Amino acid sequence: MGAHPDDAEFMCAGTLALLHQRGWEVHIATVTPGDCGTVEYTREQISSIRKAEAARSAAILDGEYACLECDDAFIMYDRPTLLKAIAVVRRVRPTVVFTLSPTDYMVDHETASRLTQTACFACGVVNIETLGAEPFEPVPYLYYMDPVEGKDNLGRLIDATTLVDITSVMDVKERMLCCHESQRNWLLAHHGMDNYVNMMKAFARERGKQAGCTYAEGFRQHLGHAYPQDNILKKEIGDLVRIY
């Protein structure tokens, strides 16, 4: 569950690819369609483009894509949005959920993270009603992806507690990110950032140095009360996972 299309591709697509190789079913959801990520299209046009790009990316892992249809820069931690998030979690009934870092460079990411945390906790609460999506137990495993550039909103480095060696599937991660071709012009105009794929690889290479491999993705597991306490990534992916 990301805030925008391409969040998962930047931060956890390699781990998703490894799980898919081991028979896991993959679903990618975003809170918004990325309706402000453009300098050339209308909100409606870019939303349509980016949702199609996200669906193509998920399809590389035989997965499905869903959007909560909120607006960029206006993701709210409120009842209507929480109900959307709970509903999508209930429809998928996941064992493992990945979401954005609780502290990141922008509030959309941080709010999407909080929404996902509550959606996982509330998925089995029977007195919260979601049309067409029934409650289920148990609470899923929840992992926070690295923040962008590996630092919080005050520039402090965030240490991952679980590193996953994604070297063998970097080509898959790259193909998934390249599905989001509409974002290159936007990031160049707004962030002054070109080399879309190279930025992703550079950060994965930094995490790889820490893990003793070429490329890695970093995570922190949510270990609060009622959430699973064992590290299912280590169990499922084995020696490709380093725990710190």
mmCIF file of C-alpha atoms in Angstrom:
data_model
loop_
_atom_site.group_PDB
_atom_site.id
_atom_site.type_symbol
_atom_site.label_atom_id
_atom_site.label_comp_id
_atom_site.label_asym_id
_atom_site.label_seq_id
_atom_site.Cartn_x
_atom_site.Cartn_y
_atom_site.Cartn_z
ATOM 1 C CA MET A 1 0.000 0.000 0.000
ATOM 2 C CA GLY A 2 1.713 3.126 -1.252
ATOM 3 C CA ALA A 3 0.582 6.713 -1.469
ATOM 4 C CA HIS A 4 1.236 7.011 -5.212
ATOM 5 C CA PRO A 5 1.875 4.781 -8.211
ATOM 6 C CA ASP A 6 5.611 3.867 -8.314
ATOM 7 C CA ASP A 7 6.124 3.939 -4.512
ATOM 8 C CA ALA A 8 6.177 0.132 -4.370
ATOM 9 C CA GLU A 9 8.429 -0.113 -7.412
ATOM 10 C CA PHE A 10 11.019 2.153 -5.827
ATOM 11 C CA MET A 11 11.001 0.556 -2.395
ATOM 12 C CA CYS A 12 9.736 -3.046 -2.311
ATOM 13 C CA ALA A 13 9.225 -4.489 -5.816
ATOM 14 C CA GLY A 14 12.323 -6.673 -5.552
ATOM 15 C CA THR A 15 11.028 -8.327 -2.393
ATOM 16 C CA LEU A 16 7.607 -8.742 -4.019
ATOM 17 C CA ALA A 17 9.324 -10.434 -6.976
ATOM 18 C CA LEU A 18 11.146 -12.862 -4.670
ATOM 19 C CA LEU A 19 7.886 -13.728 -2.901
ATOM 20 C CA HIS A 20 6.151 -14.185 -6.257
ATOM 21 C CA GLN A 21 8.876 -16.644 -7.299
ATOM 22 C CA ARG A 22 7.996 -18.632 -4.198
ATOM 23 C CA GLY A 23 4.315 -18.825 -5.077
ATOM 24 C CA TRP A 24 2.963 -15.777 -3.298
ATOM 25 C CA GLU A 25 0.080 -13.752 -4.772
ATOM 26 C CA VAL A 26 0.857 -10.040 -5.192
ATOM 27 C CA HIS A 27 -1.476 -7.053 -4.874
ATOM 28 C CA ILE A 28 -0.369 -3.414 -5.134
ATOM 29 C CA ALA A 29 -2.611 -0.580 -3.939
ATOM 30 C CA THR A 30 -2.161 3.181 -3.808
ATOM 31 C CA VAL A 31 -4.122 5.786 -1.886
ATOM 32 C CA THR A 32 -4.089 8.221 -4.824
ATOM 33 C CA PRO A 33 -3.787 7.781 -8.591
ATOM 34 C CA GLY A 34 -0.953 10.319 -8.652
ATOM 35 C CA ASP A 35 -3.224 13.031 -10.033
ATOM 36 C CA CYS A 36 -0.739 15.865 -9.425
ATOM 37 C CA GLY A 37 2.380 14.127 -10.719
ATOM 38 C CA THR A 38 2.518 16.022 -14.002
ATOM 39 C CA VAL A 39 3.351 19.310 -15.681
ATOM 40 C CA GLU A 40 1.607 18.476 -18.949
ATOM 41 C CA TYR A 41 -1.718 16.675 -18.319
ATOM 42 C CA THR A 42 -4.991 17.435 -16.573
ATOM 43 C CA ARG A 43 -5.818 15.680 -13.303
ATOM 44 C CA GLU A 44 -8.158 13.293 -15.104
ATOM 45 C CA GLN A 45 -5.649 12.523 -17.851
ATOM 46 C CA ILE A 46 -2.691 11.819 -15.572
ATOM 47 C CA SER A 47 -4.846 9.741 -13.215
ATOM 48 C CA SER A 48 -5.880 7.495 -16.086
ATOM 49 C CA ILE A 49 -2.312 7.246 -17.372
ATOM 50 C CA ARG A 50 -0.776 6.451 -14.001
ATOM 51 C CA LYS A 51 -3.345 3.843 -13.006
ATOM 52 C CA ALA A 52 -2.734 2.078 -16.319
ATOM 53 C CA GLU A 53 1.020 2.204 -15.679
ATOM 54 C CA ALA A 54 0.527 0.779 -12.182
ATOM 55 C CA ALA A 55 -1.630 -2.043 -13.501
ATOM 56 C CA ARG A 56 1.026 -2.937 -16.103
ATOM 57 C CA SER A 57 3.664 -2.993 -13.404
ATOM 58 C CA ALA A 58 1.640 -5.263 -11.099
ATOM 59 C CA ALA A 59 0.918 -7.579 -14.025
ATOM 60 C CA ILE A 60 4.647 -8.339 -14.332
ATOM 61 C CA LEU A 61 4.197 -10.275 -11.076
ATOM 62 C CA ASP A 62 0.790 -11.629 -12.194
ATOM 63 C CA GLY A 63 -0.606 -9.201 -9.652
ATOM 64 C CA GLU A 64 -3.537 -6.826 -9.363
ATOM 65 C CA TYR A 65 -3.614 -3.086 -8.754
ATOM 66 C CA ALA A 66 -6.191 -1.080 -6.793
ATOM 67 C CA CYS A 67 -6.553 2.642 -6.068
ATOM 68 C CA LEU A 68 -8.405 4.273 -3.165
ATOM 69 C CA GLU A 69 -9.040 7.337 -5.400
ATOM 70 C CA CYS A 70 -7.974 10.044 -2.955
ATOM 71 C CA ASP A 71 -6.286 13.257 -4.112
ATOM 72 C CA ASP A 72 -2.560 13.975 -4.178
ATOM 73 C CA ALA A 73 -1.435 16.252 -1.327
ATOM 74 C CA PHE A 74 -4.822 15.799 0.371
ATOM 75 C CA ILE A 75 -4.569 12.300 1.842
ATOM 76 C CA MET A 76 -6.490 12.525 5.099
ATOM 77 C CA TYR A 77 -6.379 10.338 8.177
ATOM 78 C CA ASP A 78 -10.139 10.418 8.546
ATOM 79 C CA ARG A 79 -13.079 8.030 8.701
ATOM 80 C CA PRO A 80 -13.920 7.931 4.952
ATOM 81 C CA THR A 81 -10.309 7.260 3.949
ATOM 82 C CA LEU A 82 -9.773 4.732 6.711
ATOM 83 C CA LEU A 83 -12.847 2.820 5.571
ATOM 84 C CA LYS A 84 -11.424 2.691 2.036
ATOM 85 C CA ALA A 85 -8.114 1.390 3.350
ATOM 86 C CA ILE A 86 -9.748 -1.199 5.618
ATOM 87 C CA ALA A 87 -11.949 -2.350 2.746
ATOM 88 C CA VAL A 88 -9.059 -2.936 0.350
ATOM 89 C CA VAL A 89 -7.144 -4.896 3.005
ATOM 90 C CA ARG A 90 -10.240 -6.988 3.732
ATOM 91 C CA ARG A 91 -10.808 -7.716 0.050
ATOM 92 C CA VAL A 92 -7.237 -8.940 -0.433
ATOM 93 C CA ARG A 93 -6.963 -10.698 2.970
ATOM 94 C CA PRO A 94 -3.173 -10.433 2.952
ATOM 95 C CA THR A 95 -0.718 -12.370 5.076
ATOM 96 C CA VAL A 96 1.972 -9.690 4.649
ATOM 97 C CA VAL A 97 1.544 -5.960 4.050
ATOM 98 C CA PHE A 98 4.247 -3.486 3.018
ATOM 99 C CA THR A 99 3.713 0.234 3.399
ATOM 100 C CA LEU A 100 5.639 3.504 3.439
ATOM 101 C CA SER A 101 7.803 4.753 6.263
ATOM 102 C CA PRO A 102 5.977 6.477 9.166
ATOM 103 C CA THR A 103 8.463 9.343 8.732
ATOM 104 C CA ASP A 104 9.311 10.368 5.189
ATOM 105 C CA TYR A 105 9.955 13.387 3.007
ATOM 106 C CA MET A 106 6.277 14.214 2.452
ATOM 107 C CA VAL A 107 3.076 14.027 4.452
ATOM 108 C CA ASP A 108 1.218 11.959 1.831
ATOM 109 C CA HIS A 109 3.677 9.127 2.484
ATOM 110 C CA GLU A 110 3.389 9.449 6.241
ATOM 111 C CA THR A 111 -0.415 9.544 6.201
ATOM 112 C CA ALA A 112 -0.610 6.548 3.856
ATOM 113 C CA SER A 113 1.592 4.693 6.332
ATOM 114 C CA ARG A 114 -0.739 5.487 9.241
ATOM 115 C CA LEU A 115 -3.798 4.515 7.215
ATOM 116 C CA THR A 116 -2.239 1.156 6.400
ATOM 117 C CA GLN A 117 -1.232 0.494 9.999
ATOM 118 C CA THR A 118 -4.810 1.047 11.165
ATOM 119 C CA ALA A 119 -6.275 -0.923 8.246
ATOM 120 C CA CYS A 120 -4.196 -3.937 9.262
ATOM 121 C CA PHE A 121 -5.163 -3.626 12.926
ATOM 122 C CA ALA A 122 -8.863 -3.079 12.132
ATOM 123 C CA CYS A 123 -9.280 -5.754 9.450
ATOM 124 C CA GLY A 124 -10.820 -8.157 11.984
ATOM 125 C CA VAL A 125 -12.895 -5.644 13.965
ATOM 126 C CA VAL A 126 -16.456 -6.792 13.278
ATOM 127 C CA ASN A 127 -18.100 -3.546 14.394
ATOM 128 C CA ILE A 128 -16.339 -1.654 11.597
ATOM 129 C CA GLU A 129 -18.488 -2.275 8.549
ATOM 130 C CA THR A 130 -17.143 -2.148 4.987
ATOM 131 C CA LEU A 131 -19.578 -2.814 2.164
ATOM 132 C CA GLY A 132 -18.674 -5.958 0.234
ATOM 133 C CA ALA A 133 -15.586 -6.692 2.362
ATOM 134 C CA GLU A 134 -15.910 -8.944 5.391
ATOM 135 C CA PRO A 135 -13.660 -8.835 8.473
ATOM 136 C CA PHE A 136 -10.904 -11.438 8.781
ATOM 137 C CA GLU A 137 -8.238 -12.539 11.244
ATOM 138 C CA PRO A 138 -5.376 -12.589 12.045
ATOM 139 C CA VAL A 139 -3.697 -9.169 11.846
ATOM 140 C CA PRO A 140 -1.281 -9.288 8.880
ATOM 141 C CA TYR A 141 2.467 -8.971 9.157
ATOM 142 C CA LEU A 142 3.309 -5.306 8.565
ATOM 143 C CA TYR A 143 6.614 -3.990 7.215
ATOM 144 C CA TYR A 144 7.626 -0.382 6.643
ATOM 145 C CA MET A 145 9.633 0.308 3.509
ATOM 146 C CA ASP A 146 12.628 2.604 3.595
ATOM 147 C CA PRO A 147 11.884 6.322 3.382
ATOM 148 C CA VAL A 148 13.032 8.063 0.211
ATOM 149 C CA GLU A 149 16.843 8.429 0.286
ATOM 150 C CA GLY A 150 16.830 6.446 3.524
ATOM 151 C CA LYS A 151 16.264 9.494 5.716
ATOM 152 C CA ASP A 152 13.420 11.024 7.694
ATOM 153 C CA ASN A 153 11.944 14.495 7.227
ATOM 154 C CA LEU A 154 14.737 16.038 9.326
ATOM 155 C CA GLY A 155 17.470 14.413 7.257
ATOM 156 C CA ARG A 156 18.368 11.742 9.819
ATOM 157 C CA LEU A 157 19.319 8.346 8.420
ATOM 158 C CA ILE A 158 16.861 5.533 9.115
ATOM 159 C CA ASP A 159 18.396 2.115 9.760
ATOM 160 C CA ALA A 160 16.606 -0.888 8.280
ATOM 161 C CA THR A 161 16.221 -3.878 10.597
ATOM 162 C CA THR A 162 15.578 -6.326 7.748
ATOM 163 C CA LEU A 163 17.560 -6.229 4.515
ATOM 164 C CA VAL A 164 16.553 -8.359 1.538
ATOM 165 C CA ASP A 165 19.091 -9.264 -1.161
ATOM 166 C CA ILE A 166 17.255 -8.459 -4.419
ATOM 167 C CA THR A 167 20.254 -8.804 -6.750
ATOM 168 C CA SER A 168 18.740 -11.761 -8.606
ATOM 169 C CA VAL A 169 15.512 -9.855 -9.368
ATOM 170 C CA MET A 170 16.828 -6.347 -10.002
ATOM 171 C CA ASP A 171 15.877 -6.754 -13.669
ATOM 172 C CA VAL A 172 12.256 -7.371 -12.620
ATOM 173 C CA LYS A 173 12.251 -4.374 -10.267
ATOM 174 C CA GLU A 174 13.657 -2.207 -13.069
ATOM 175 C CA ARG A 175 11.019 -3.369 -15.565
ATOM 176 C CA MET A 176 8.278 -2.597 -13.059
ATOM 177 C CA LEU A 177 9.607 0.900 -12.395
ATOM 178 C CA CYS A 178 9.991 1.564 -16.123
ATOM 179 C CA CYS A 179 6.242 1.004 -16.521
ATOM 180 C CA HIS A 180 5.820 4.425 -14.857
ATOM 181 C CA GLU A 181 7.190 6.328 -17.818
ATOM 182 C CA SER A 182 4.955 9.381 -17.232
ATOM 183 C CA GLN A 183 6.981 10.223 -14.125
ATOM 184 C CA ARG A 184 10.308 11.010 -15.729
ATOM 185 C CA ASN A 185 9.236 14.448 -17.022
ATOM 186 C CA TRP A 186 7.434 15.288 -13.780
ATOM 187 C CA LEU A 187 10.413 14.452 -11.561
ATOM 188 C CA LEU A 188 12.754 16.388 -13.805
ATOM 189 C CA ALA A 189 10.511 19.499 -13.709
ATOM 190 C CA HIS A 190 9.491 19.435 -10.021
ATOM 191 C CA HIS A 191 12.346 17.623 -8.248
ATOM 192 C CA GLY A 192 15.198 18.486 -10.640
ATOM 193 C CA MET A 193 15.830 14.757 -10.863
ATOM 194 C CA ASP A 194 16.574 12.799 -14.013
ATOM 195 C CA ASN A 195 17.826 9.231 -14.348
ATOM 196 C CA TYR A 196 14.689 7.804 -12.756
ATOM 197 C CA VAL A 197 15.922 4.207 -12.772
ATOM 198 C CA ASN A 198 19.479 5.099 -11.807
ATOM 199 C CA MET A 199 18.269 6.806 -8.631
ATOM 200 C CA MET A 200 16.427 3.642 -7.627
ATOM 201 C CA LYS A 201 19.480 1.485 -8.351
ATOM 202 C CA ALA A 202 21.829 3.808 -6.482
ATOM 203 C CA PHE A 203 19.822 3.530 -3.271
ATOM 204 C CA ALA A 204 19.419 -0.249 -3.654
ATOM 205 C CA ARG A 205 23.187 -0.428 -4.119
ATOM 206 C CA GLU A 206 23.724 1.462 -0.847
ATOM 207 C CA ARG A 207 21.476 -0.956 1.002
ATOM 208 C CA GLY A 208 23.305 -3.785 -0.775
ATOM 209 C CA LYS A 209 26.624 -2.656 0.684
ATOM 210 C CA GLN A 210 25.118 -2.971 4.156
ATOM 211 C CA ALA A 211 23.788 -6.445 3.375
ATOM 212 C CA GLY A 212 26.960 -7.701 1.676
ATOM 213 C CA CYS A 213 25.388 -8.029 -1.776
ATOM 214 C CA THR A 214 24.931 -5.949 -4.924
ATOM 215 C CA TYR A 215 21.364 -4.694 -4.400
ATOM 216 C CA ALA A 216 19.040 -4.801 -1.380
ATOM 217 C CA GLU A 217 15.779 -3.386 -0.046
ATOM 218 C CA GLY A 218 15.347 -2.345 3.574
ATOM 219 C CA PHE A 219 12.404 -2.733 5.932
ATOM 220 C CA ARG A 220 11.379 -2.284 9.547
ATOM 221 C CA GLN A 221 8.770 -4.642 10.948
ATOM 222 C CA HIS A 222 5.864 -3.280 12.978
ATOM 223 C CA LEU A 223 6.092 -5.158 16.260
ATOM 224 C CA GLY A 224 3.369 -3.489 18.298
ATOM 225 C CA HIS A 225 0.845 -5.421 20.367
ATOM 226 C CA ALA A 226 -1.427 -7.769 18.345
ATOM 227 C CA TYR A 227 0.842 -7.775 15.281
ATOM 228 C CA PRO A 228 2.832 -10.946 14.426
ATOM 229 C CA GLN A 229 6.246 -10.981 16.098
ATOM 230 C CA ASP A 230 8.239 -13.463 13.992
ATOM 231 C CA ASN A 231 9.952 -12.342 10.786
ATOM 232 C CA ILE A 232 8.058 -14.057 7.982
ATOM 233 C CA LEU A 233 10.386 -12.639 5.313
ATOM 234 C CA LYS A 234 13.270 -14.600 6.822
ATOM 235 C CA LYS A 235 11.136 -17.731 6.884
ATOM 236 C CA GLU A 236 9.970 -17.368 3.271
ATOM 237 C CA ILE A 237 13.067 -15.935 1.553
ATOM 238 C CA GLY A 238 15.724 -17.550 3.730
ATOM 239 C CA ASP A 239 19.385 -16.707 3.254
ATOM 240 C CA LEU A 240 18.560 -13.669 1.104
ATOM 241 C CA VAL A 241 17.278 -11.922 4.256
ATOM 242 C CA ARG A 242 19.600 -10.313 6.804
ATOM 243 C CA ILE A 243 18.165 -9.273 10.173
ATOM 244 C CA TYR A 244 19.799 -6.504 12.238
#
